[in-house]
CSV table of C-alpha atoms in Angstrom, one decimal:
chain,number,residue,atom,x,y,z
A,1428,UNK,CA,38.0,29.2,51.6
A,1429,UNK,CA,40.1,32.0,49.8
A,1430,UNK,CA,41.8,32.9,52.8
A,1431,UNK,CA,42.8,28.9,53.4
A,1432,UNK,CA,44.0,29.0,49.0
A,1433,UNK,CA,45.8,32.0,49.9
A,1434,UNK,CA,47.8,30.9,52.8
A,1435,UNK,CA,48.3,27.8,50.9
A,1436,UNK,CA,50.3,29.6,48.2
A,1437,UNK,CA,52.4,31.6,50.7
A,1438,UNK,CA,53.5,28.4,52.6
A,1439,UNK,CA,54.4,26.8,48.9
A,1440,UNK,CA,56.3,29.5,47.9
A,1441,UNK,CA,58.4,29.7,51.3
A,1442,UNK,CA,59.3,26.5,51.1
A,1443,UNK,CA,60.2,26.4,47.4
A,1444,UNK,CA,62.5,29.7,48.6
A,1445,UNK,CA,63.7,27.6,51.3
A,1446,UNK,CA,64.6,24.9,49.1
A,1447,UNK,CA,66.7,27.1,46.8
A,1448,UNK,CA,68.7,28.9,49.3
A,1449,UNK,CA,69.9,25.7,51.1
A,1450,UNK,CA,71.1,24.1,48.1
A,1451,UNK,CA,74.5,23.4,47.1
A,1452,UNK,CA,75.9,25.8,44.6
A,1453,UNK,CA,79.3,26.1,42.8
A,1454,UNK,CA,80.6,28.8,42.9
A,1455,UNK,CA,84.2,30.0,43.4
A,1456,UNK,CA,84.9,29.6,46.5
A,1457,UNK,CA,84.8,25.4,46.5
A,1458,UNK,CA,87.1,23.2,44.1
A,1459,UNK,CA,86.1,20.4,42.9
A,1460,UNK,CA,87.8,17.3,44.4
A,1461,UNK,CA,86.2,14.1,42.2
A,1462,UNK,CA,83.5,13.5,39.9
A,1463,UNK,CA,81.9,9.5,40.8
A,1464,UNK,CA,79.6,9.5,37.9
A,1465,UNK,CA,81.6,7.5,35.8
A,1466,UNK,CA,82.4,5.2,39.2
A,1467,UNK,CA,79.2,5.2,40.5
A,1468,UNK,CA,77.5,3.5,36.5
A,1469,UNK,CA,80.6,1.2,36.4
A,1470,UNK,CA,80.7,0.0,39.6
A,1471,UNK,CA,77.3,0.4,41.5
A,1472,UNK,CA,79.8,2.0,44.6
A,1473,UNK,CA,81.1,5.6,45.5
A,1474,UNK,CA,85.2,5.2,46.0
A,1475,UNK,CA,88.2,8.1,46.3
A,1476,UNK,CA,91.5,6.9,46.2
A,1477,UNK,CA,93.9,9.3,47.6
A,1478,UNK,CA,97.9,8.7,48.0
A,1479,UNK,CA,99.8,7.7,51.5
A,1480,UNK,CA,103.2,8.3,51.4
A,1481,UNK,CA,103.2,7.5,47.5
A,1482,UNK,CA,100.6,4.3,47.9
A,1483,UNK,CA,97.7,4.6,46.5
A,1484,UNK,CA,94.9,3.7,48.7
A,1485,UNK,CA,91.1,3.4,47.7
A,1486,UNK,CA,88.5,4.5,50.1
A,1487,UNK,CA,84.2,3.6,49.8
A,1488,UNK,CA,82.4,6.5,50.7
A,1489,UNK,CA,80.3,5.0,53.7
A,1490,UNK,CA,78.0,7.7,54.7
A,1491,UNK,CA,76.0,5.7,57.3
A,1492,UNK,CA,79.2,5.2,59.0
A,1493,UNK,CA,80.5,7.7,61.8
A,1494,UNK,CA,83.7,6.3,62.0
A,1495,UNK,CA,86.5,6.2,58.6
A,1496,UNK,CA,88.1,2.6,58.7
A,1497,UNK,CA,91.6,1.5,57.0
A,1498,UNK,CA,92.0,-2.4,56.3
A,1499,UNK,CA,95.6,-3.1,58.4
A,1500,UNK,CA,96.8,-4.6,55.4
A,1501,UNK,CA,96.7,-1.7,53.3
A,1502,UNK,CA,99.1,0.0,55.2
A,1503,UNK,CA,101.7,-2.8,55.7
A,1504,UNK,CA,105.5,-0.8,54.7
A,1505,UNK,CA,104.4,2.9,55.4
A,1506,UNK,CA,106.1,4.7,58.3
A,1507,UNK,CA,102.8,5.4,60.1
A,1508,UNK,CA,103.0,6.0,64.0
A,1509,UNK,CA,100.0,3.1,65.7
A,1510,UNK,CA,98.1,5.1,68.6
A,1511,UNK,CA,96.4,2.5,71.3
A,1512,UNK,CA,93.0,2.7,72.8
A,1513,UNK,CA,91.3,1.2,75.7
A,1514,UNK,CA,87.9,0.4,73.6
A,1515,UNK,CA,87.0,-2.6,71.5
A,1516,UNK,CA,85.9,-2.5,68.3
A,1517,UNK,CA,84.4,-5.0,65.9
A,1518,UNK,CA,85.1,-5.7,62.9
A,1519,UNK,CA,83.3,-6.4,59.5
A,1520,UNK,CA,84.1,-10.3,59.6
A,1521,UNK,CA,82.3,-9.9,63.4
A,1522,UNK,CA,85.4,-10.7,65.4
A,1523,UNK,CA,86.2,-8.3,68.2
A,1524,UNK,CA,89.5,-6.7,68.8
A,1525,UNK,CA,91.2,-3.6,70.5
A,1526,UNK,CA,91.5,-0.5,68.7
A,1527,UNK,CA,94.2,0.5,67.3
A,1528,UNK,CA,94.4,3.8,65.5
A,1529,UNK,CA,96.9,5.0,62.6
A,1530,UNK,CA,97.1,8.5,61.4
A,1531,UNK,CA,97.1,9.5,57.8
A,1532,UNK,CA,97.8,12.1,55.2
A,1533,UNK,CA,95.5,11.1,52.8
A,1534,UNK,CA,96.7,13.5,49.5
A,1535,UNK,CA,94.9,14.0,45.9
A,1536,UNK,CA,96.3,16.4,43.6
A,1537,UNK,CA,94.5,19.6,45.5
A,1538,UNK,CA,93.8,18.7,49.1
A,1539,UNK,CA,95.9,17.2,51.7
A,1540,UNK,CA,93.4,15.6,54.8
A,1541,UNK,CA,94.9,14.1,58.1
A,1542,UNK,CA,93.0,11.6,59.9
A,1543,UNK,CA,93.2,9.3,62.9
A,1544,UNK,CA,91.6,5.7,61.5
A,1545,UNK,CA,91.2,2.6,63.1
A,1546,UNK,CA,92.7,-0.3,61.2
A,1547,UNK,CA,90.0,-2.6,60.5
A,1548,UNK,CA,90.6,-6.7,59.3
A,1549,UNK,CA,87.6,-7.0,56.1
A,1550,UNK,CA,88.5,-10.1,54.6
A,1551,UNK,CA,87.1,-10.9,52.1
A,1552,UNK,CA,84.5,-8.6,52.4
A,1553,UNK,CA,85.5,-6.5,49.5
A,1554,UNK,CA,86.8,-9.4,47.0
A,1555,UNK,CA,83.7,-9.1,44.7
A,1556,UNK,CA,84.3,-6.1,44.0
A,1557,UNK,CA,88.1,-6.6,43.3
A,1558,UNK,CA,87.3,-9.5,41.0
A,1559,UNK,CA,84.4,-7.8,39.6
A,1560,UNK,CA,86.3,-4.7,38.8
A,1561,UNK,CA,89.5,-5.0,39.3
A,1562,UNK,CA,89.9,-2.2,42.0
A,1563,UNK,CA,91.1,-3.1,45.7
A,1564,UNK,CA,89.3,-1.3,48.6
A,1565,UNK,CA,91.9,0.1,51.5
A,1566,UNK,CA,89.2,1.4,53.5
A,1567,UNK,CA,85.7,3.2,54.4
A,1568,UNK,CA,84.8,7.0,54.4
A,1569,UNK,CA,82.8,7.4,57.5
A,1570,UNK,CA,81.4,11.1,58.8
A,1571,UNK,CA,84.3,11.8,60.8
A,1572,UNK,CA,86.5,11.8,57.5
A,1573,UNK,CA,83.9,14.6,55.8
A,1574,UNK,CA,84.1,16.6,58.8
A,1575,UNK,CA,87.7,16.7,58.7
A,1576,UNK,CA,88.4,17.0,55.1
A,1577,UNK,CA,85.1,19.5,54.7
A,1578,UNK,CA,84.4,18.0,52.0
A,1579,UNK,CA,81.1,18.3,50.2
A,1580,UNK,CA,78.9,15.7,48.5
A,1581,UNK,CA,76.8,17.0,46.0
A,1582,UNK,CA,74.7,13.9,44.7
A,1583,UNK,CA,72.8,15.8,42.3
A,1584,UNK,CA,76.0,16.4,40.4
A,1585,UNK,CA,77.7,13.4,41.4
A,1586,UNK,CA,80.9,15.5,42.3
A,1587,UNK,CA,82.2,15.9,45.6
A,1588,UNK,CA,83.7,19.6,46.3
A,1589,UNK,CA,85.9,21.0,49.3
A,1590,UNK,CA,86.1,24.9,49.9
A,1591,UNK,CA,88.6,26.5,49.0
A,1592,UNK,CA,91.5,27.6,51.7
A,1593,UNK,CA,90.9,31.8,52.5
A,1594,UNK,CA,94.1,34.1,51.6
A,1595,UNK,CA,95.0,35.6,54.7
């Protein structure tokens, strides 16, 4: 019985070690990109808004998502270049349609991401939220966008962080 309390202990405290080496810490070598606490209690949603070619464009961070989506709207004026491809996609309204990729330079004052998106038609899928709070969603933040950017989601803190570039 004091063998079984014994092992006990030693498998609690290795996983309480476990737990604080694999979590995220500050520390100088990340900045920090956004803080969403104030975004998250106003507006019940997580949301960037980076610059395209001096537009601003608003993006919902869409975790369950692989794929980052930009309304084709949104982008209406910019000098983007529109890459084809042969699969179909479908959208948030349900209609199916071709895909058809853009690539942007998504800036905030610190980072600079580029990503190929597919545009995307929402509708009105987003107008609650615009009348609700007065901010106009561009777009969704899938995985693909996090692995390119590297950015870092720290939900404890509510503050996203992205390493810092290495001085060669």
């Amino acid at each position: 019985m004091i063998l079984l309390i014994i092992v006990c202990l030693i498998l609690l405290i290795c996983e309480l070690y476990t737990l604080k080496l694999y979590r995220f810490k500050e520390t100088d070598n990340y900045h920090e990109i956004n803080s969403f606490k104030k975004k998250l209690s106003d507006t019940g949603m997580v949301y960037l808004t980076f610059t395209c070619q001096n537009k601003q464009l608003n993006f919902i961070l869409d975790t369950g998502s692989t794929i980052s989506y930009v309304e084709e709207s949104a982008i209406e004026g910019l000098d983007l270049k529109r890459l084809s491809c042969d699969e179909e996609a479908v959208n948030l309204g349900g209609s199916k349609t071709m895909k058809e990729y853009v690539n942007l330079i998504l800036e905030t004052p610190t980072t600079v991401t580029s990503i190929d998106m597919p545009l995307s038609h929402f509708g009105d899928a987003f107008a609650d939220f615009k009348q609700n709070h007065g901010i106009e969603i561009h777009g969704l933040l899938g995985n693909n966008f996090f692995e390119a950017s590297k950015y870092i989601i720290d939900y404890n803190k509510k503050k996203i962080f992205k390493p810092k570039s290495k001085k060669k």
